[in-house]
Coordinates of N, CA, C and O in Angstrom, one line a residue:
M193 N 35.7 -41.1 -48.4 CA 36.2 -41.0 -47.0 C 35.8 -39.7 -46.4 O 35.9 -38.6 -47.0
E194 N 35.3 -39.7 -45.2 CA 34.8 -38.6 -44.5 C 35.9 -37.7 -44.0 O 36.9 -38.2 -43.4
E195 N 35.8 -36.4 -44.2 CA 36.9 -35.4 -43.7 C 36.4 -34.8 -42.4 O 35.3 -34.4 -42.3
F196 N 37.3 -34.8 -41.4 CA 37.0 -34.2 -40.1 C 37.7 -32.9 -40.0 O 38.8 -32.7 -40.4
V197 N 36.9 -32.0 -39.3 CA 37.5 -30.7 -39.0 C 37.8 -30.6 -37.5 O 37.0 -31.0 -36.7
T198 N 39.0 -30.2 -37.2 CA 39.4 -30.1 -35.8 C 38.8 -28.9 -35.2 O 38.4 -27.9 -35.8
F199 N 38.8 -28.9 -33.8 CA 38.2 -27.8 -33.1 C 39.0 -26.5 -33.4 O 38.5 -25.5 -33.6
A200 N 40.4 -26.7 -33.5 CA 41.2 -25.5 -33.8 C 40.9 -24.9 -35.1 O 41.0 -23.7 -35.3
E201 N 40.5 -25.6 -36.1 CA 40.1 -25.1 -37.4 C 38.8 -24.3 -37.4 O 38.6 -23.6 -38.3
T202 N 38.0 -24.4 -36.3 CA 36.8 -23.7 -36.3 C 36.9 -22.4 -35.6 O 36.0 -21.6 -35.5
L203 N 38.1 -22.1 -35.0 CA 38.3 -20.9 -34.3 C 38.8 -19.7 -35.2 O 39.6 -20.0 -36.0
L204 N 38.2 -18.6 -34.9 CA 38.7 -17.4 -35.7 C 39.8 -16.7 -34.9 O 39.6 -16.5 -33.7
P205 N 40.8 -16.2 -35.5 CA 41.8 -15.5 -34.8 C 41.2 -14.1 -34.4 O 40.5 -13.5 -35.1
M206 N 41.5 -13.8 -33.1 CA 40.9 -12.5 -32.6 C 42.0 -11.7 -32.0 O 42.8 -12.2 -31.2
A207 N 42.1 -10.5 -32.5 CA 43.1 -9.5 -32.0 C 42.5 -8.5 -31.0 O 41.3 -8.2 -31.2
T208 N 43.2 -8.1 -30.1 CA 42.8 -7.0 -29.2 C 43.6 -5.8 -29.5 O 44.8 -5.8 -29.5
I209 N 42.8 -4.7 -29.8 CA 43.4 -3.4 -30.2 C 43.0 -2.5 -29.1 O 41.9 -2.4 -28.7
E210 N 44.0 -1.8 -28.5 CA 43.8 -0.9 -27.4 C 44.2 0.5 -27.8 O 45.3 0.7 -28.3
I211 N 43.3 1.5 -27.5 CA 43.6 2.9 -27.7 C 43.5 3.4 -26.3 O 42.4 3.5 -25.7
K212 N 44.6 3.9 -25.7 CA 44.6 4.2 -24.2 C 44.8 5.7 -24.0 O 45.5 6.4 -24.7
N213 N 44.1 6.1 -22.9 CA 44.3 7.4 -22.3 C 44.1 8.6 -23.3 O 44.9 9.5 -23.4
M214 N 43.0 8.5 -24.1 CA 42.6 9.6 -24.9 C 42.1 10.7 -24.0 O 41.2 10.4 -23.1
E215 N 42.6 11.9 -24.1 CA 42.2 12.9 -23.1 C 41.3 13.9 -23.7 O 41.4 14.3 -24.9
F216 N 40.3 14.4 -22.9 CA 39.2 15.3 -23.4 C 38.9 16.3 -22.3 O 38.9 15.9 -21.1
R217 N 38.5 17.4 -22.7 CA 37.8 18.4 -21.8 C 36.4 18.3 -22.2 O 36.0 18.5 -23.3
A218 N 35.5 18.0 -21.2 CA 34.1 17.8 -21.5 C 33.2 18.3 -20.4 O 33.7 18.7 -19.3
F219 N 31.9 18.3 -20.6 CA 31.0 19.0 -19.7 C 30.0 18.0 -19.2 O 28.8 18.3 -19.0
H220 N 30.4 16.8 -18.8 CA 29.5 15.8 -18.3 C 29.4 15.9 -16.8 O 30.4 16.2 -16.1
G221 N 28.2 15.8 -16.3 CA 28.0 15.8 -14.8 C 26.6 16.2 -14.5 O 25.9 16.9 -15.3
C222 N 26.2 15.9 -13.2 CA 24.9 16.2 -12.7 C 24.8 17.7 -12.1 O 23.7 18.2 -12.0
Y223 N 25.9 18.2 -11.8 CA 25.9 19.5 -11.2 C 26.0 20.6 -12.2 O 26.7 20.5 -13.2
K224 N 25.3 21.7 -12.0 CA 25.3 22.9 -12.9 C 26.7 23.4 -13.2 O 27.0 23.7 -14.4
E225 N 27.5 23.4 -12.2 CA 28.9 23.9 -12.4 C 29.7 23.1 -13.4 O 30.5 23.6 -14.2
E226 N 29.4 21.8 -13.4 CA 30.1 20.9 -14.4 C 29.8 21.2 -15.8 O 30.6 21.0 -16.7
G227 N 28.6 21.6 -16.0 CA 28.2 22.0 -17.4 C 28.7 23.3 -17.8 O 28.8 23.6 -19.0
I228 N 29.2 24.1 -16.9 CA 29.8 25.4 -17.2 C 31.3 25.4 -17.2 O 31.9 25.8 -18.2
I229 N 31.9 24.8 -16.2 CA 33.3 24.7 -16.1 C 33.9 23.6 -16.8 O 35.0 23.7 -17.4
G230 N 33.2 22.4 -16.8 CA 33.8 21.2 -17.4 C 34.7 20.5 -16.6 O 35.0 20.9 -15.4
N231 N 35.3 19.4 -17.1 CA 36.2 18.6 -16.3 C 37.1 17.9 -17.3 O 36.8 17.8 -18.5
N232 N 38.2 17.3 -16.8 CA 39.1 16.5 -17.6 C 38.6 15.1 -17.5 O 38.3 14.5 -16.5
F233 N 38.7 14.4 -18.7 CA 38.3 13.0 -18.8 C 39.3 12.3 -19.6 O 40.0 12.9 -20.4
S234 N 39.4 11.0 -19.4 CA 40.2 10.2 -20.2 C 39.4 8.9 -20.6 O 38.5 8.6 -19.9
V235 N 39.7 8.4 -21.8 CA 39.0 7.3 -22.3 C 39.9 6.2 -22.8 O 40.9 6.5 -23.5
D236 N 39.7 5.0 -22.4 CA 40.4 3.8 -22.9 C 39.4 3.0 -23.7 O 38.3 2.8 -23.3
L237 N 39.9 2.5 -24.9 CA 39.0 1.8 -25.8 C 39.7 0.5 -26.1 O 40.9 0.5 -26.6
T238 N 39.0 -0.6 -25.9 CA 39.6 -1.9 -26.3 C 38.6 -2.6 -27.4 O 37.4 -2.7 -27.1
L239 N 39.2 -2.9 -28.5 CA 38.4 -3.5 -29.6 C 38.9 -4.9 -29.9 O 40.1 -5.1 -30.0
C240 N 38.0 -5.8 -30.1 CA 38.3 -7.2 -30.5 C 37.8 -7.4 -31.9 O 36.7 -7.1 -32.2
A241 N 38.7 -7.8 -32.7 CA 38.4 -8.0 -34.1 C 39.2 -9.1 -34.7 O 40.4 -9.4 -34.3
N242 N 38.7 -9.7 -35.8 CA 39.5 -10.7 -36.5 C 40.4 -9.9 -37.5 O 39.9 -9.2 -38.4
T243 N 41.7 -9.9 -37.2 CA 42.6 -9.2 -38.1 C 43.5 -10.0 -39.0 O 44.5 -9.6 -39.5
E244 N 43.0 -11.3 -39.2 CA 43.8 -12.2 -40.0 C 44.1 -11.7 -41.4 O 45.2 -11.8 -41.9
A245 N 43.1 -11.0 -42.0 CA 43.3 -10.5 -43.4 C 44.4 -9.4 -43.4 O 45.3 -9.4 -44.2
A246 N 44.3 -8.5 -42.4 CA 45.3 -7.4 -42.3 C 46.7 -8.0 -42.0 O 47.7 -7.4 -42.4
E247 N 46.8 -9.0 -41.2 CA 48.1 -9.6 -40.9 C 48.8 -10.1 -42.1 O 50.0 -10.1 -42.2
L248 N 48.0 -10.6 -43.1 CA 48.5 -11.1 -44.3 C 48.7 -10.0 -45.4 O 49.7 -10.0 -46.1
S249 N 47.8 -9.0 -45.4 CA 47.8 -8.0 -46.5 C 48.6 -6.8 -46.2 O 49.1 -6.1 -47.1
D250 N 48.7 -6.4 -44.9 CA 49.4 -5.2 -44.5 C 48.6 -4.0 -45.1 O 49.2 -3.0 -45.4
N251 N 47.3 -4.1 -45.1 CA 46.4 -3.1 -45.7 C 45.4 -2.6 -44.7 O 44.7 -3.4 -44.1
L252 N 45.3 -1.3 -44.5 CA 44.5 -0.7 -43.5 C 43.0 -1.0 -43.7 O 42.2 -1.2 -42.8
A253 N 42.6 -1.2 -45.0 CA 41.2 -1.6 -45.3 C 40.8 -2.9 -44.7 O 39.6 -3.2 -44.6
D254 N 41.8 -3.7 -44.3 CA 41.5 -5.1 -43.8 C 41.5 -5.1 -42.3 O 41.4 -6.2 -41.7
T255 N 41.5 -4.0 -41.6 CA 41.5 -4.0 -40.1 C 40.7 -2.8 -39.6 O 40.0 -2.1 -40.4
V256 N 40.7 -2.6 -38.3 CA 40.1 -1.5 -37.7 C 40.9 -0.3 -37.9 O 42.1 -0.2 -37.6
N257 N 40.3 0.8 -38.4 CA 41.0 2.1 -38.5 C 40.9 2.8 -37.2 O 39.9 3.2 -36.7
Y258 N 42.1 3.0 -36.6 CA 42.2 3.6 -35.3 C 41.7 5.0 -35.3 O 41.2 5.5 -34.3
Q259 N 41.9 5.7 -36.4 CA 41.5 7.1 -36.5 C 40.0 7.2 -36.4 O 39.5 8.1 -35.8
I260 N 39.3 6.3 -37.1 CA 37.8 6.3 -37.1 C 37.4 6.0 -35.6 O 36.4 6.7 -35.1
A261 N 38.0 5.1 -35.0 CA 37.7 4.8 -33.6 C 37.8 6.0 -32.7 O 37.0 6.3 -31.9
Y262 N 39.0 6.7 -32.8 CA 39.2 7.9 -32.1 C 38.2 8.9 -32.4 O 37.6 9.6 -31.4
N263 N 37.8 9.1 -33.6 CA 36.8 10.1 -34.0 C 35.5 9.8 -33.4 O 34.7 10.8 -33.0
I264 N 35.1 8.6 -33.3 CA 33.8 8.2 -32.6 C 33.9 8.6 -31.2 O 32.9 9.2 -30.7
V265 N 35.0 8.3 -30.5 CA 35.1 8.6 -29.1 C 35.0 10.1 -28.9 O 34.3 10.7 -28.1
S266 N 35.8 10.9 -29.7 CA 35.8 12.3 -29.6 C 34.4 12.9 -29.9 O 34.0 13.8 -29.1
R267 N 33.7 12.4 -30.9 CA 32.3 12.9 -31.2 C 31.4 12.7 -30.0 O 30.7 13.6 -29.5
E268 N 31.4 11.5 -29.4 CA 30.5 11.2 -28.3 C 30.9 11.9 -27.0 O 30.1 12.3 -26.2
M269 N 32.2 12.2 -26.8 CA 32.6 12.9 -25.6 C 32.2 14.4 -25.7 O 32.0 15.1 -24.7
G270 N 32.0 14.8 -27.0 CA 31.5 16.2 -27.2 C 30.0 16.4 -27.0 O 29.5 17.5 -27.0
V271 N 29.3 15.3 -26.7 CA 27.8 15.4 -26.5 C 27.6 15.4 -25.0 O 27.9 14.3 -24.3
T272 N 27.2 16.5 -24.4 CA 27.1 16.6 -22.9 C 26.0 15.6 -22.4 O 24.9 15.5 -22.9
S273 N 26.4 14.9 -21.3 CA 25.5 14.0 -20.6 C 25.6 14.2 -19.1 O 26.7 14.7 -18.6
Q274 N 24.6 13.9 -18.4 CA 24.7 13.9 -16.9 C 25.6 12.8 -16.4 O 26.3 13.0 -15.4
L275 N 25.5 11.6 -17.0 CA 26.1 10.4 -16.4 C 27.2 9.9 -17.4 O 27.0 9.8 -18.6
I276 N 28.3 9.5 -16.8 CA 29.4 8.9 -17.7 C 28.9 7.5 -18.2 O 29.4 7.0 -19.2
E277 N 28.0 6.9 -17.5 CA 27.4 5.6 -18.0 C 26.8 5.8 -19.3 O 26.9 5.0 -20.2
H278 N 26.1 6.9 -19.5 CA 25.4 7.3 -20.7 C 26.4 7.5 -21.8 O 26.3 7.1 -23.0
V279 N 27.5 8.2 -21.5 CA 28.6 8.5 -22.5 C 29.2 7.2 -22.9 O 29.4 6.9 -24.1
A280 N 29.5 6.3 -22.0 CA 30.1 5.0 -22.3 C 29.2 4.2 -23.2 O 29.7 3.6 -24.2
S281 N 27.9 4.2 -22.9 CA 27.0 3.4 -23.7 C 26.9 4.0 -25.1 O 26.9 3.2 -26.1
R282 N 26.9 5.3 -25.3 CA 26.9 5.9 -26.6 C 28.1 5.5 -27.4 O 28.1 5.2 -28.6
I283 N 29.3 5.5 -26.8 CA 30.5 5.2 -27.4 C 30.5 3.7 -27.9 O 30.8 3.4 -29.1
V284 N 30.1 2.8 -27.0 CA 30.1 1.4 -27.4 C 29.1 1.1 -28.5 O 29.5 0.4 -29.5
T285 N 28.0 1.7 -28.5 CA 27.0 1.5 -29.5 C 27.5 2.1 -30.8 O 27.4 1.4 -31.9
A286 N 28.1 3.3 -30.8 CA 28.6 3.9 -32.1 C 29.7 3.1 -32.7 O 29.8 2.9 -33.9
V287 N 30.6 2.5 -31.8 CA 31.7 1.7 -32.3 C 31.1 0.5 -33.1 O 31.6 0.2 -34.2
L288 N 30.2 -0.2 -32.4 CA 29.6 -1.4 -33.1 C 28.8 -1.0 -34.3 O 28.8 -1.8 -35.3
E289 N 28.2 0.1 -34.4 CA 27.5 0.5 -35.6 C 28.4 1.0 -36.7 O 28.2 0.6 -37.9
D290 N 29.5 1.7 -36.4 CA 30.3 2.3 -37.4 C 31.5 1.5 -37.8 O 32.1 1.8 -38.8
L291 N 31.9 0.5 -37.0 CA 33.1 -0.3 -37.3 C 32.6 -1.8 -37.4 O 32.7 -2.5 -36.4
P292 N 32.2 -2.2 -38.5 CA 31.6 -3.6 -38.7 C 32.6 -4.7 -38.4 O 32.2 -5.8 -38.1
T293 N 33.9 -4.4 -38.5 CA 34.9 -5.5 -38.2 C 35.1 -5.7 -36.7 O 35.8 -6.7 -36.4
V294 N 34.6 -4.8 -35.9 CA 34.8 -5.0 -34.5 C 33.7 -5.9 -33.9 O 32.5 -5.7 -34.2
D295 N 34.1 -7.0 -33.3 CA 33.1 -7.9 -32.7 C 32.8 -7.7 -31.3 O 31.7 -8.1 -30.8
E296 N 33.7 -7.1 -30.6 CA 33.5 -6.8 -29.1 C 34.2 -5.5 -28.8 O 35.3 -5.2 -29.3
V297 N 33.6 -4.7 -27.9 CA 34.2 -3.4 -27.5 C 34.1 -3.2 -26.0 O 33.0 -3.6 -25.4
T298 N 35.1 -2.7 -25.4 CA 35.1 -2.2 -24.0 C 35.6 -0.8 -24.0 O 36.6 -0.5 -24.6
V299 N 34.8 0.0 -23.2 CA 35.3 1.4 -23.1 C 35.3 1.7 -21.6 O 34.5 1.2 -20.8
R300 N 36.3 2.5 -21.2 CA 36.4 3.0 -19.8 C 36.4 4.5 -19.9 O 37.4 5.1 -20.5
V301 N 35.5 5.2 -19.3 CA 35.4 6.6 -19.3 C 35.8 7.0 -17.9 O 35.2 6.6 -16.9
V302 N 36.8 7.9 -17.7 CA 37.4 8.3 -16.5 C 37.2 9.8 -16.3 O 37.6 10.6 -17.1
K303 N 36.5 10.2 -15.2 CA 36.3 11.6 -14.9 C 37.4 11.9 -13.8 O 37.4 11.3 -12.7
R304 N 38.3 12.8 -14.1 CA 39.3 13.2 -13.2 C 38.8 14.3 -12.2 O 38.0 15.1 -12.5
N305 N 39.3 14.1 -10.9 CA 38.9 15.1 -9.9 C 37.4 15.4 -9.8 O 37.1 16.6 -10.0
P306 N 36.6 14.4 -9.6 CA 35.1 14.7 -9.6 C 34.8 15.6 -8.4 O 35.4 15.4 -7.3
P307 N 33.8 16.5 -8.6 CA 33.4 17.4 -7.5 C 32.5 16.7 -6.5 O 31.3 16.8 -6.5
M308 N 33.1 15.9 -5.6 CA 32.4 15.1 -4.6 C 32.6 15.5 -3.2 O 32.4 14.8 -2.3
G309 N 33.2 16.7 -3.0 CA 33.4 17.2 -1.6 C 34.7 16.6 -0.9 O 34.8 16.8 0.3
G310 N 35.5 16.0 -1.6 CA 36.8 15.5 -1.1 C 37.8 15.3 -2.1 O 37.5 15.5 -3.3
R311 N 39.0 14.9 -1.7 CA 40.1 14.6 -2.7 C 39.9 13.2 -3.3 O 40.1 12.2 -2.6
I312 N 39.5 13.2 -4.5 CA 39.2 12.0 -5.3 C 39.9 12.1 -6.6 O 39.7 13.0 -7.4
E313 N 40.8 11.2 -6.9 CA 41.6 11.2 -8.1 C 40.7 11.1 -9.3 O 40.8 11.8 -10.3
S314 N 39.8 10.1 -9.3 CA 38.9 9.9 -10.4 C 37.8 8.9 -10.1 O 37.8 8.2 -9.1
V315 N 36.8 8.9 -10.9 CA 35.7 7.9 -10.9 C 35.7 7.4 -12.4 O 36.0 8.2 -13.3
S316 N 35.3 6.2 -12.6 CA 35.2 5.6 -13.9 C 34.1 4.6 -14.1 O 33.7 4.0 -13.1
V317 N 33.7 4.5 -15.3 CA 32.8 3.4 -15.7 C 33.3 2.7 -16.8 O 33.8 3.3 -17.8
A318 N 33.3 1.4 -16.7 CA 33.7 0.5 -17.8 C 32.5 -0.3 -18.3 O 31.7 -0.7 -17.5
L319 N 32.4 -0.3 -19.6 CA 31.2 -1.0 -20.3 C 31.7 -1.8 -21.4 O 32.5 -1.3 -22.3
S320 N 31.2 -3.0 -21.5 CA 31.6 -3.9 -22.6 C 30.3 -4.4 -23.3 O 29.3 -4.7 -22.7
K321 N 30.4 -4.6 -24.6 CA 29.3 -5.2 -25.4 C 29.9 -5.9 -26.6 O 31.0 -5.6 -27.1
K322 N 29.3 -7.0 -27.0 CA 29.7 -7.7 -28.2 C 28.6 -8.0 -29.0 O 27.4 -8.1 -28.6
R323 N 28.9 -8.3 -30.3 CA 27.8 -8.6 -31.2 C 27.2 -10.0 -30.8 O 27.9 -10.9 -30.4
A324 N 25.9 -10.1 -31.0 CA 25.3 -11.4 -30.7 C 25.7 -12.5 -31.6 O 25.8 -13.6 -31.2
F325 N 26.0 -12.2 -32.9 CA 26.5 -13.1 -33.8 C 27.3 -12.4 -34.9 O 27.2 -11.2 -35.1
T326 N 28.1 -13.2 -35.6 CA 28.8 -12.6 -36.7 C 28.7 -13.5 -37.9 O 28.4 -14.7 -37.8
N327 N 28.9 -12.9 -39.1 CA 28.8 -13.7 -40.3 C 30.2 -14.1 -40.8 O 30.4 -14.5 -42.0
R328 N 31.2 -13.8 -40.0 CA 32.6 -14.1 -40.4 C 33.0 -15.5 -40.1 O 32.6 -16.1 -39.2

């Protein structure tokens, strides 16, 4: 007798992990003064991963380690760039390289009070990337 697999049985459980409002003082910007004075930034990171093993085991080794994710963001925020698009791209790439359990990542880099000649609360760039395929 032939056994059939339902559509639901082919789906992997996917969790969304959010690390919000990480704050940094950094020196990103196109203007000379930004490289000297710096600016305040915040970063939101959203990670999608299959956490089914961790849900059952209650073991950190079976999920995304938030501390490692934070360390990646902190490291990349410490590398000066002219554009926050470049910073966001480095963060996304590093997350996918360093955290193999993450299948998709979105980062939002927010520059507070940008020096644009007027009162502006912030400018931000959001960037998402996902793995082309997974072996899970």
